[in-house]
Amino acid sequence: MLLAGKTVIVSGVGAGLGHRVAAAVVRDGGNAVLGARTAANLAKSAAEIDPDGRHTARLATDITDEAQCEALAALALERFGRIDAVAHVAAWDSYFGGIEDADFATWQSVIDVNLLGTLRMTRACLPALKERGGSVVIIGTQSSVAAPTQVRQAAYAASKGALTSAMYSMAQELGPHRIRVNTVLPGWMWGPPVQAFVRFTAHSEGVPEDEVLGRLTERMALPEPATDGDVADAVTFLASDRARAITGQSLLVNAGELMR
């Protein structure tokens, strides 16, 4: 039970990775405090993860609003009396394109969510994390260190790359308080978003879904992509005491598509 007795705030809980991370926290013995903008998604996720409600709490939270981040942290303390880790899954990843067709107003919004929103939520948790030490786990992306060939998401990649840079500074600043800061970098992650991409591409091109999936996996050392559950397992490990000497690191969870 990696997280027995620990309380983990999970931002961005919807149908995909956020739900998987929250479920893994409860599975591994912890309490999960769920945040996302849509209250209905939170209620559905909590009911599936923790039907009797003993190990979850939830609050609709927009991480672009500092007061709402503080309210989510306060809920964790009110309900469970402590914060041991925060897992940052919330992100804006649905804006596509490169530099030539960039709408920089949208870029600013992407950065406000992905970079500044993560920092706001982290800062809201710091007073509680400082009490006994803990862990900050950021969900980054492989595209911040190697451009993907199938889609172009320059704003998303840039915002996550900036967040990885911020991780180094946070790890150094917060280390004396025994607060660790690490990043998980998924590649193509088999879960609802990638499944939808495969279905859409196959339908648009009139080809079998297996053909589209094969394009994604052909560069992977392992014969199938990592799942959102695999990424969630990496998050719970980094949130746990078993990673007590790991900070300022980026962990690729990508079936060996990119090796560093």
CSV table of C-alpha atoms in Angstrom, one decimal, residues 7-11 13 21 25 31-35 69-77 82-89 121 124-125 135 137 235:
chain,number,residue,atom,x,y,z
A,7,THR,CA,-3.8,12.4,1.2
A,8,VAL,CA,-3.2,13.4,-2.5
A,9,ILE,CA,-4.8,16.2,-4.3
A,10,VAL,CA,-5.5,15.3,-8.0
A,11,SER,CA,-6.3,18.1,-10.4
A,13,VAL,CA,-10.2,14.6,-12.9
A,21,VAL,CA,-4.6,8.7,-11.0
A,25,VAL,CA,-4.4,6.7,-5.1
A,31,ASN,CA,-7.2,9.5,0.2
A,32,ALA,CA,-7.8,11.4,-3.1
A,33,VAL,CA,-9.1,15.0,-3.2
A,34,LEU,CA,-10.5,15.5,-6.7
A,35,GLY,CA,-10.5,18.8,-8.5
A,69,CYS,CA,-6.9,26.4,-5.8
A,70,GLU,CA,-6.8,27.5,-2.1
A,71,ALA,CA,-10.3,26.2,-1.6
A,72,LEU,CA,-9.3,22.8,-2.9
A,73,ALA,CA,-6.3,22.7,-0.5
A,74,ALA,CA,-8.5,23.8,2.4
A,75,LEU,CA,-11.0,21.0,1.6
A,76,ALA,CA,-8.2,18.4,1.8
A,77,LEU,CA,-7.2,19.7,5.2
A,82,ARG,CA,-3.2,16.7,5.8
A,83,ILE,CA,-1.8,17.0,2.3
A,84,ASP,CA,1.0,14.7,1.4
A,85,ALA,CA,1.1,15.1,-2.4
A,86,VAL,CA,-0.4,17.0,-5.3
A,87,ALA,CA,-0.7,15.4,-8.7
A,88,HIS,CA,-1.2,17.9,-11.5
A,89,VAL,CA,-3.2,16.4,-14.3
A,121,MET,CA,-2.2,24.8,-7.3
A,124,ALA,CA,-1.9,26.6,-2.4
A,125,CYS,CA,-0.7,23.3,-1.1
A,135,SER,CA,5.6,15.3,-3.2
A,137,VAL,CA,4.0,15.3,-9.4
A,235,VAL,CA,2.5,9.1,-10.4
